[in-house]
PDB file of C-alpha atoms and ligand atoms in Angstrom:
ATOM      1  CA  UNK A   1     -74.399  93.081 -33.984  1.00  0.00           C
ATOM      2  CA  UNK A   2     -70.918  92.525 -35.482  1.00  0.00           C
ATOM      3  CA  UNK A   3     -71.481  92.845 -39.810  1.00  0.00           C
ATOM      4  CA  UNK A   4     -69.120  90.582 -40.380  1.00  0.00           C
ATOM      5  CA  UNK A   5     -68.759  87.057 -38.545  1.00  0.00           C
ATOM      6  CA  UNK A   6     -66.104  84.047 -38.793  1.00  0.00           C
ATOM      7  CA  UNK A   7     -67.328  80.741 -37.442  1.00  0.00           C
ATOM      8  CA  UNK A   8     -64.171  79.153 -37.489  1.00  0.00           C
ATOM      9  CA  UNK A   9     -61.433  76.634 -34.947  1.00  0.00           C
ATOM     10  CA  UNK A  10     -58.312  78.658 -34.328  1.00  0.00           C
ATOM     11  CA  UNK A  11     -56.193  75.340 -35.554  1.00  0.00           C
ATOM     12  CA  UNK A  12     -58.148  74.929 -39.022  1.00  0.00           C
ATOM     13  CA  UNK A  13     -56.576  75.754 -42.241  1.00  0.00           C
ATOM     14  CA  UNK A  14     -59.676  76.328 -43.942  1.00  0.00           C
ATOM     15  CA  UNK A  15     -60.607  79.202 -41.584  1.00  0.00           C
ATOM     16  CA  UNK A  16     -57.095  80.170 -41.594  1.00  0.00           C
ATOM     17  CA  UNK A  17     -57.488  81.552 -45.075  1.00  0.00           C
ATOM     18  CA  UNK A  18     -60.421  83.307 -44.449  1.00  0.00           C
ATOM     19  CA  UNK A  19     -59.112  85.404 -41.665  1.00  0.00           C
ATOM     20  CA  UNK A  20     -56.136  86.087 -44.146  1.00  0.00           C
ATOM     21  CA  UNK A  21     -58.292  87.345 -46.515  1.00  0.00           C
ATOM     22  CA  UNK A  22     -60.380  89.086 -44.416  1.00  0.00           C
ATOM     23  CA  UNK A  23     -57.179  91.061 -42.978  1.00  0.00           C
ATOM     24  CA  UNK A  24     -55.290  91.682 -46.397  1.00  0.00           C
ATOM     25  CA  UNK A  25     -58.879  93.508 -47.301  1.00  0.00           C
ATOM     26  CA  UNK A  26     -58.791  95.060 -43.588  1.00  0.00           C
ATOM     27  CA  UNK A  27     -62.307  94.134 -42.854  1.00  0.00           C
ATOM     28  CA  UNK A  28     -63.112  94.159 -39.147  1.00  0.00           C
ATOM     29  CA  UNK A  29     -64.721  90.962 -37.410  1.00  0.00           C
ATOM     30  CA  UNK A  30     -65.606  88.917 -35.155  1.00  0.00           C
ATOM     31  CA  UNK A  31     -64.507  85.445 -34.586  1.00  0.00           C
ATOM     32  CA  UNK A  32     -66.738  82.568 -33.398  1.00  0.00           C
ATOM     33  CA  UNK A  33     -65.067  79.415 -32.078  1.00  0.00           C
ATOM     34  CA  UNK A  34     -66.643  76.189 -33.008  1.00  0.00           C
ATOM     35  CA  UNK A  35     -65.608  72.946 -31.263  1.00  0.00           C
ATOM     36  CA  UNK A  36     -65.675  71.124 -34.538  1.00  0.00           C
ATOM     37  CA  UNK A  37     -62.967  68.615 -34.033  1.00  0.00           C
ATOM     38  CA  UNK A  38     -64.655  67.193 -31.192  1.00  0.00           C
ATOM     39  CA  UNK A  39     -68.327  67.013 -33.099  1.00  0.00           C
ATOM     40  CA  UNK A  40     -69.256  69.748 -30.237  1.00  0.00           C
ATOM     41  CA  UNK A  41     -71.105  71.894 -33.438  1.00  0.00           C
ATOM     42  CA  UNK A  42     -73.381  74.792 -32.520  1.00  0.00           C
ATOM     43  CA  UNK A  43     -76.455  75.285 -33.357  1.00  0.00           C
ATOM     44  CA  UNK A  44     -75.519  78.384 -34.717  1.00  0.00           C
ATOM     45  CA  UNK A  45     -73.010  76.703 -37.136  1.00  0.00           C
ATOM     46  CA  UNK A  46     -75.626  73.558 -38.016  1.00  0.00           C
ATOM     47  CA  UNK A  47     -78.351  76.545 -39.040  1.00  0.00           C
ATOM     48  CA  UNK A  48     -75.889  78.464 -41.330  1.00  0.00           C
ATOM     49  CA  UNK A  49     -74.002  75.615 -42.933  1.00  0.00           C
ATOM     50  CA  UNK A  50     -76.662  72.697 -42.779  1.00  0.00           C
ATOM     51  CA  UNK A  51     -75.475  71.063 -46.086  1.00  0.00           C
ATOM     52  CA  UNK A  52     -71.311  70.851 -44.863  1.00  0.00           C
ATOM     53  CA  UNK A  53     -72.092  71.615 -41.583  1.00  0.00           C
ATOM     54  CA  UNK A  54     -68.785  72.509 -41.401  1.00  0.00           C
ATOM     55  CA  UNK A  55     -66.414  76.021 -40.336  1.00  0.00           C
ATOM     56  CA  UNK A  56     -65.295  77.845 -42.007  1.00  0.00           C
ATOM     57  CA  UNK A  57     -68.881  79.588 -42.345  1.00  0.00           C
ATOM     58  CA  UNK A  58     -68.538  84.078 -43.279  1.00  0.00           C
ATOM     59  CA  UNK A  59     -71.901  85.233 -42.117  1.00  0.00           C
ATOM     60  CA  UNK A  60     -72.146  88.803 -43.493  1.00  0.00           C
ATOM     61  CA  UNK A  61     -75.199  91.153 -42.686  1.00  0.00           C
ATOM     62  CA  UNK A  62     -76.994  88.120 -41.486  1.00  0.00           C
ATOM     63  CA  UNK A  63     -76.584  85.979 -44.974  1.00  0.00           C
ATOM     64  CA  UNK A  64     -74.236  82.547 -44.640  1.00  0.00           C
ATOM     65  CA  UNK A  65     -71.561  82.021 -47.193  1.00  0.00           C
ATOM     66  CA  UNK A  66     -70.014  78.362 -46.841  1.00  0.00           C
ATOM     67  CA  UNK A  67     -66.762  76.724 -48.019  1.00  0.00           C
ATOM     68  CA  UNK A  68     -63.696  78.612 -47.970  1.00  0.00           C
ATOM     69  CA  UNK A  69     -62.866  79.110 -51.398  1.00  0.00           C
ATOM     70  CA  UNK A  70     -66.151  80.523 -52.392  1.00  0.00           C
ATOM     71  CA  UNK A  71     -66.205  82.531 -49.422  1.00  0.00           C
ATOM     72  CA  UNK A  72     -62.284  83.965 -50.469  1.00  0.00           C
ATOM     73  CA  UNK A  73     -64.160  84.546 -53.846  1.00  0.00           C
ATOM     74  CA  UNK A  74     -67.022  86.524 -52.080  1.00  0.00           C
ATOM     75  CA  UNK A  75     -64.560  88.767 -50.197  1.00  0.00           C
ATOM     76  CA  UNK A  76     -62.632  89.572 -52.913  1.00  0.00           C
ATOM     77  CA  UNK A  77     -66.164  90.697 -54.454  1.00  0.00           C
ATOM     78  CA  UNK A  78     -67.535  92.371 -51.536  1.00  0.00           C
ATOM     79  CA  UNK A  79     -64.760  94.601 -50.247  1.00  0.00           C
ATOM     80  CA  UNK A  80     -62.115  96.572 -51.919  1.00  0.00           C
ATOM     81  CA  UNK A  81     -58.012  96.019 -51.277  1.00  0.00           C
ATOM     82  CA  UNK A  82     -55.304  94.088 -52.207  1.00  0.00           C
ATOM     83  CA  UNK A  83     -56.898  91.823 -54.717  1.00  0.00           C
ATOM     84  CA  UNK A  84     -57.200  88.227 -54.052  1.00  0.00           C
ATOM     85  CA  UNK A  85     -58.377  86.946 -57.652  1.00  0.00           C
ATOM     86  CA  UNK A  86     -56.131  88.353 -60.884  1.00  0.00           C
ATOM     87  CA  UNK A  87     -58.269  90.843 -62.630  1.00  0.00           C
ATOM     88  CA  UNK A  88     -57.667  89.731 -66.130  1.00  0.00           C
ATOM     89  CA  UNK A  89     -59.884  87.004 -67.201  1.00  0.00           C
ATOM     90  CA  UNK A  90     -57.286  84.245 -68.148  1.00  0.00           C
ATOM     91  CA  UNK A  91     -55.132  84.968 -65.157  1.00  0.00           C
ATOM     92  CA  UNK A  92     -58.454  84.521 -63.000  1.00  0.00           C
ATOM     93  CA  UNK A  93     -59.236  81.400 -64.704  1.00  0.00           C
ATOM     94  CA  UNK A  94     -55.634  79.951 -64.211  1.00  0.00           C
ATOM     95  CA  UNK A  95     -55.946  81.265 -60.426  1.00  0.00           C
ATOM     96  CA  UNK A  96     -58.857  78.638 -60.276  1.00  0.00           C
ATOM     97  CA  UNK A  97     -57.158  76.169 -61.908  1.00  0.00           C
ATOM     98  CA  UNK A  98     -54.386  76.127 -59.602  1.00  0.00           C
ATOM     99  CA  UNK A  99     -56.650  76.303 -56.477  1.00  0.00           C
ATOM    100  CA  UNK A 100     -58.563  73.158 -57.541  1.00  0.00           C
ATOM    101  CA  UNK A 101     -55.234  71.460 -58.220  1.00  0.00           C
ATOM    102  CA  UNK A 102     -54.268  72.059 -53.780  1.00  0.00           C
ATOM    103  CA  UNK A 103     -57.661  71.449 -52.850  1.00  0.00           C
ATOM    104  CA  UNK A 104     -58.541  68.141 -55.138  1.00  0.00           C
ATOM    105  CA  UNK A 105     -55.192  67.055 -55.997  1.00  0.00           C
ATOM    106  CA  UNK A 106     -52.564  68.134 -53.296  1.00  0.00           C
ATOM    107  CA  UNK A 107     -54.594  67.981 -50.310  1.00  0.00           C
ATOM    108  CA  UNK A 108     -56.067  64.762 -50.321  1.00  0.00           C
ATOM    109  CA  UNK A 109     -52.279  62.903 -51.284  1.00  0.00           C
ATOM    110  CA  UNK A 110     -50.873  65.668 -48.522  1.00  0.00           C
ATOM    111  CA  UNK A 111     -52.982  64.554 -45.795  1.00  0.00           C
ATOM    112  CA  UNK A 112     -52.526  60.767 -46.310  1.00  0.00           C
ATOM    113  CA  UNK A 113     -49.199  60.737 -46.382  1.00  0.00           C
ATOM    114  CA  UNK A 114     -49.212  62.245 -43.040  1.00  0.00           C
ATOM    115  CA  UNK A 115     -51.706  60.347 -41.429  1.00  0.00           C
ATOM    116  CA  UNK A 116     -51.306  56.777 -43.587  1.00  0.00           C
ATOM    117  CA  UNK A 117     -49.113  54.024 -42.344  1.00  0.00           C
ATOM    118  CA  UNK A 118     -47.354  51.484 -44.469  1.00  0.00           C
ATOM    119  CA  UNK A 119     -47.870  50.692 -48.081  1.00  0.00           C
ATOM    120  CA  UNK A 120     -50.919  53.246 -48.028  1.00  0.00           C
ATOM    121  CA  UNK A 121     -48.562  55.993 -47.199  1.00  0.00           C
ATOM    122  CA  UNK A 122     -45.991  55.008 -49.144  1.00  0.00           C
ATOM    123  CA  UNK A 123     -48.499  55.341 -52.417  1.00  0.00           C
ATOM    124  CA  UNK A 124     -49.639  58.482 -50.962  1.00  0.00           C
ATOM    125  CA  UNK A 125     -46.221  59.970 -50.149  1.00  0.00           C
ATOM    126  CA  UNK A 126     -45.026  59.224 -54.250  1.00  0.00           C
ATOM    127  CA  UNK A 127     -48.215  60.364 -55.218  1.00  0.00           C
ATOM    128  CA  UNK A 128     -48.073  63.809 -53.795  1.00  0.00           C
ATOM    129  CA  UNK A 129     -44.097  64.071 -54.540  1.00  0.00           C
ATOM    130  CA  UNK A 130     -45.192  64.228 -58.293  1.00  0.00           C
ATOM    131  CA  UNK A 131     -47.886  66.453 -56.945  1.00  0.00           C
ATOM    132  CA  UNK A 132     -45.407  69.006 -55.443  1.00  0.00           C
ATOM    133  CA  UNK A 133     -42.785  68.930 -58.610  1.00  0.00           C
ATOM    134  CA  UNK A 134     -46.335  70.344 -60.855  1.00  0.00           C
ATOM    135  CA  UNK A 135     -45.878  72.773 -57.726  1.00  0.00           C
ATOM    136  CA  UNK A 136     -42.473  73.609 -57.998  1.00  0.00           C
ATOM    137  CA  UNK A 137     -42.859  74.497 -61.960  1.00  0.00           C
ATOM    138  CA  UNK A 138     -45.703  76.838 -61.424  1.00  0.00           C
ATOM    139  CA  UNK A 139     -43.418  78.748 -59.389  1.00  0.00           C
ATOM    140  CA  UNK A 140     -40.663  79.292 -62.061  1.00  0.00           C
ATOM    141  CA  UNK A 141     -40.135  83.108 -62.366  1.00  0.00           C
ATOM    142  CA  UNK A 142     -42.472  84.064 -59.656  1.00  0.00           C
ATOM    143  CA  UNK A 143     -41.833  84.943 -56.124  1.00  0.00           C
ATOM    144  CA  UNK A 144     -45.456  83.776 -55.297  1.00  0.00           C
ATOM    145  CA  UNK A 145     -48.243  81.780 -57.070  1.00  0.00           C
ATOM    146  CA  UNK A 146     -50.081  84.638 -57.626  1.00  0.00           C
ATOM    147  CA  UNK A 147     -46.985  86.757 -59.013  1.00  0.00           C
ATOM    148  CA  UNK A 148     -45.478  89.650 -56.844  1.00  0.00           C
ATOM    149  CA  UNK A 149     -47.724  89.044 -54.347  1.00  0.00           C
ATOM    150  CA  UNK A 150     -50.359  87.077 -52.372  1.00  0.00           C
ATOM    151  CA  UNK A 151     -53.326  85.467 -54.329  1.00  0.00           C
ATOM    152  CA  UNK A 152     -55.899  83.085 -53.670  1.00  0.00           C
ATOM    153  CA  UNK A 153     -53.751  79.966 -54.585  1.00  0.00           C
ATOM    154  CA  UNK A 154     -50.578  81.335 -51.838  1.00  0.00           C
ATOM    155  CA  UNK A 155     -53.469  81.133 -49.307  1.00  0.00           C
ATOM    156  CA  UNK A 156     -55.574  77.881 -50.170  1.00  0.00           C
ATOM    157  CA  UNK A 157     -51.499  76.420 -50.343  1.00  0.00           C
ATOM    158  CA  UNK A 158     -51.289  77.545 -46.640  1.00  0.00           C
ATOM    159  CA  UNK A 159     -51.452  74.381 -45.142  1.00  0.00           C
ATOM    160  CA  UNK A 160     -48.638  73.372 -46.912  1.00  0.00           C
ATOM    161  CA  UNK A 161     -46.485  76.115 -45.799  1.00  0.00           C
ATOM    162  CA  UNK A 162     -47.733  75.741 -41.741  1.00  0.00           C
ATOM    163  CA  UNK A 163     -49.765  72.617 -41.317  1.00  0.00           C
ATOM    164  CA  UNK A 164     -48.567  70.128 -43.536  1.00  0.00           C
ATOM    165  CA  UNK A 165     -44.718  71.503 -42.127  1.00  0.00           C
ATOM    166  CA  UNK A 166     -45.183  71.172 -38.430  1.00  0.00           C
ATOM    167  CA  UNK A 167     -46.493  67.503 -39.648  1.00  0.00           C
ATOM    168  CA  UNK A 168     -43.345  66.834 -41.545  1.00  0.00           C
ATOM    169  CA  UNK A 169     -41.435  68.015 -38.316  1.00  0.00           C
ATOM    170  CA  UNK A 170     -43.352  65.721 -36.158  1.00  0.00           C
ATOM    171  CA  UNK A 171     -43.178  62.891 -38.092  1.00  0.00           C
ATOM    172  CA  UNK A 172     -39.983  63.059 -39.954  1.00  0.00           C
ATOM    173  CA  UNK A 173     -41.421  62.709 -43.088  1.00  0.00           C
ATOM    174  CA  UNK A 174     -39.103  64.388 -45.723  1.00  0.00           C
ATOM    175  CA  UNK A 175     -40.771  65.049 -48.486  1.00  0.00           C
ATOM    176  CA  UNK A 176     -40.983  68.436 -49.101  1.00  0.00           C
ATOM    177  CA  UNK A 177     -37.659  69.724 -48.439  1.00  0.00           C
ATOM    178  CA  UNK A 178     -35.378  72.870 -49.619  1.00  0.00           C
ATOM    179  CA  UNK A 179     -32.633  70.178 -51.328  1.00  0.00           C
ATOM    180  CA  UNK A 180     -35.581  68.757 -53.038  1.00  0.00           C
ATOM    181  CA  UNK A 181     -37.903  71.687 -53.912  1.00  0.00           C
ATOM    182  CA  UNK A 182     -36.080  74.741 -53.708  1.00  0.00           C
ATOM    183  CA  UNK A 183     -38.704  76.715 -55.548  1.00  0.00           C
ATOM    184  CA  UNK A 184     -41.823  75.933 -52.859  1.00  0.00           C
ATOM    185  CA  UNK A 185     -38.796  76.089 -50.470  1.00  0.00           C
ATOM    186  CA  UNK A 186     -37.998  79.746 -50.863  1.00  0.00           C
ATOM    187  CA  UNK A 187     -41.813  80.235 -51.809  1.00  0.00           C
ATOM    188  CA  UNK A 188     -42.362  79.246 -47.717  1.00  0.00           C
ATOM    189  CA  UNK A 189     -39.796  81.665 -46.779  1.00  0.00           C
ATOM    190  CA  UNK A 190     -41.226  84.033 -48.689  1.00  0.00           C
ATOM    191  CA  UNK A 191     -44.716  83.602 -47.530  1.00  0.00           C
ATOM    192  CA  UNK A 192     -44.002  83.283 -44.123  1.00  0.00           C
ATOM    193  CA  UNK A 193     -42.301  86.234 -43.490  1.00  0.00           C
ATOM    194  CA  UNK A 194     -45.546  88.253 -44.454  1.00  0.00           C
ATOM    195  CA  UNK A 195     -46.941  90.184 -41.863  1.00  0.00           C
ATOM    196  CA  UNK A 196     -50.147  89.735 -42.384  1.00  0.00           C
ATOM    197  CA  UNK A 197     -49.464  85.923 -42.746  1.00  0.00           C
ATOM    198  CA  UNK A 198     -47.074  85.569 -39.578  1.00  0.00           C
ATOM    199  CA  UNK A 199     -49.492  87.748 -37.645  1.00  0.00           C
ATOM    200  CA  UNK A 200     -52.540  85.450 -38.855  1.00  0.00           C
ATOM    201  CA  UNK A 201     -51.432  81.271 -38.374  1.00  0.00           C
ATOM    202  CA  UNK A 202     -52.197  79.590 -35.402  1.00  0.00           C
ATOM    203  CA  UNK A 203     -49.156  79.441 -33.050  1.00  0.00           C
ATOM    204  CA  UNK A 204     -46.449  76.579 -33.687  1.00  0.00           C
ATOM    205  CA  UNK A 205     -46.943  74.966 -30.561  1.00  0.00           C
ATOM    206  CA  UNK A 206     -50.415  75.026 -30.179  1.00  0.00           C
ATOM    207  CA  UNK A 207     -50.745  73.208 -33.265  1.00  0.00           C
ATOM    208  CA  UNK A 208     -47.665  70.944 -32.886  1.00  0.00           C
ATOM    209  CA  UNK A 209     -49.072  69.986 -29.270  1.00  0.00           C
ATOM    210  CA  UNK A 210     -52.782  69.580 -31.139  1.00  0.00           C
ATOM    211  CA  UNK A 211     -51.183  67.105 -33.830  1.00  0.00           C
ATOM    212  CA  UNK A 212     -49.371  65.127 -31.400  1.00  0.00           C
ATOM    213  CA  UNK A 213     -52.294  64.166 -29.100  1.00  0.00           C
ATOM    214  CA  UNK A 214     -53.885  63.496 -32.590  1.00  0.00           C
ATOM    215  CA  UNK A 215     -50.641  60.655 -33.172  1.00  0.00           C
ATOM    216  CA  UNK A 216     -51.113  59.493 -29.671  1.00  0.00           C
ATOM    217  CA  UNK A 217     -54.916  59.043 -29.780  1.00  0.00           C
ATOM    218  CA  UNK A 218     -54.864  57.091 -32.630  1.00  0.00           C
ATOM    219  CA  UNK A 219     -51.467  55.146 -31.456  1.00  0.00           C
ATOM    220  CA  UNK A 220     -53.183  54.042 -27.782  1.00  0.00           C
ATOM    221  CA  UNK A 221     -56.943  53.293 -30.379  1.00  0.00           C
ATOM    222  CA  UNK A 222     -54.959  50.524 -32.674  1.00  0.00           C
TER     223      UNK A 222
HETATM  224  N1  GSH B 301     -64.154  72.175 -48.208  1.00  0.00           N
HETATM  225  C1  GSH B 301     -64.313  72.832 -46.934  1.00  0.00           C
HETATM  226  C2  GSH B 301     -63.536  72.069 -45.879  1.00  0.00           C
HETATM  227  C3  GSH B 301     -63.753  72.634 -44.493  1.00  0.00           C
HETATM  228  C4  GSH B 301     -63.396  71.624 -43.410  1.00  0.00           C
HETATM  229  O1  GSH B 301     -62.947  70.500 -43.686  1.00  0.00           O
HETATM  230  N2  GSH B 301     -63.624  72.018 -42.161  1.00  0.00           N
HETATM  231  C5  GSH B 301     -63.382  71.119 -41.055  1.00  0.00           C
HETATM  232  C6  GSH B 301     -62.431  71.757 -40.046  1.00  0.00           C
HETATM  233  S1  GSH B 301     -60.805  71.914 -40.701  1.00  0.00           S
HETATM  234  C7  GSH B 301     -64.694  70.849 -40.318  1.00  0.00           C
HETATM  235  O2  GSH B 301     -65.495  71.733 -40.086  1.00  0.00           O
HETATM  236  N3  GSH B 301     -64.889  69.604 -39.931  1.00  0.00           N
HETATM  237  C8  GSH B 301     -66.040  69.168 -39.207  1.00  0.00           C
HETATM  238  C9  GSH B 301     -66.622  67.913 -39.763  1.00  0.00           C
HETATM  239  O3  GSH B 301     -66.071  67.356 -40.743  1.00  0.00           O
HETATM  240  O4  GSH B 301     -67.632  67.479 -39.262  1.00  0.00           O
HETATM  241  C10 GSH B 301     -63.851  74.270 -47.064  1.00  0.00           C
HETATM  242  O5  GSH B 301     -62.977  74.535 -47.906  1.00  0.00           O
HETATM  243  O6  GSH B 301     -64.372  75.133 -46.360  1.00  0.00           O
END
């Protein structure tokens, strides 16, 4: 038996990070597809994550760690590397500041401006605006969020640099833009020429073609 298990859905951000992680440490595993978009869950998955029962799930020597961040936090813990966390207490603190901030903050306003319609997304689409200017002045001076180079915060903001991207494309929303936010703009170019990030998203198409049955299905269910 594998040590080291991902359940995870090759299109989810969530498990995204965790097989970013997992690679910047060079841990080898294995990956377990779960059907979770179409509630198809294993068993498997419902036994190891029975509170969320949701992927990402790391299932190392046999023992279940759920929910992505604390799972980054746990390899960063468990395996030596590149360092995911800052080492110095304040920086670590501020690392988990800025982490909350995408997954409370920018995620939620992110995703409904995508997905909303009318004067919902509208709200949604000025709310995360003033979202992505805090963004843009965290980056002042620094090529990534976590300094010179990848940190936790660079990969919990991955689905703005992939995901929340291919969205904009399909939808021609244009709110996060170079003209706009030139910081988070070069911060994508940055980040997504990394090997071990390029290497490690789910392919453009796969995910653009996934999104747009997503539009349709909910266009032909109004
Ligand atoms: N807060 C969780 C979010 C994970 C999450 O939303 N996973 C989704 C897939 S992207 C899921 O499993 N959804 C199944 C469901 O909601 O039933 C984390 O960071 O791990």
């Amino acid at each position: 038996m594998a040590e080291v298990k991902l359940f995870g859905n090759w299109g989810s951000p969530f498990s995204c990070r965790i097989e970013i992680a997992l690679k910047l440490k060079g841990v080898e595993y294995e990956f377990i597809e779960e059907d979770v978009y179409n509630d198809n869950k294993s068993p498997l998955l419902l036994k190891y994550n029975p509170v969320h029962k949701k992927i990402p799930v790391l299932l190392h020597n046999g023992k279940p760690i759920c929910e992505s961040v604390v799972i980054l936090e746990y390899i960063d813990e468990t395996w030596e590397g590149p360092s995911i966390l800052p080492k110095d207490p304040y920086e670590r603190a501020m690392a988990r500041f800025w982490t909350r901030f995408l997954e409370e903050k920018c995620f939620p306003a992110m995703k409904q401006a995508s997905w909303s319609t009318g004067e919902e997304q509208e709200k949604a689409k000025e709310e995360a605006t003033e979202l992505l200017k805090i963004l843009e002045g965290t980056l002042s001076g620094k090529k990534f969020f976590g300094g010179d180079s990848i940190g936790i915060v660079d990969i919990v903001a991955n689905f703005i640099a992939h995901w929340f991207i291919i969205l904009q494309e399909i939808t021609g929303l244009e709110l996060l833009t170079q003209e706009k936010f030139p910081k988070l703009g070069q911060w994508l170019d940055d980040y997504l020429s990394c090997s071990i990030i390029k290497e490690n998203l789910p392919p453009k198409d796969k995910l653009t073609a996934s999104f747009q049955a997503r539009i349709q299905a909910a266009t032909t269910s109004k």
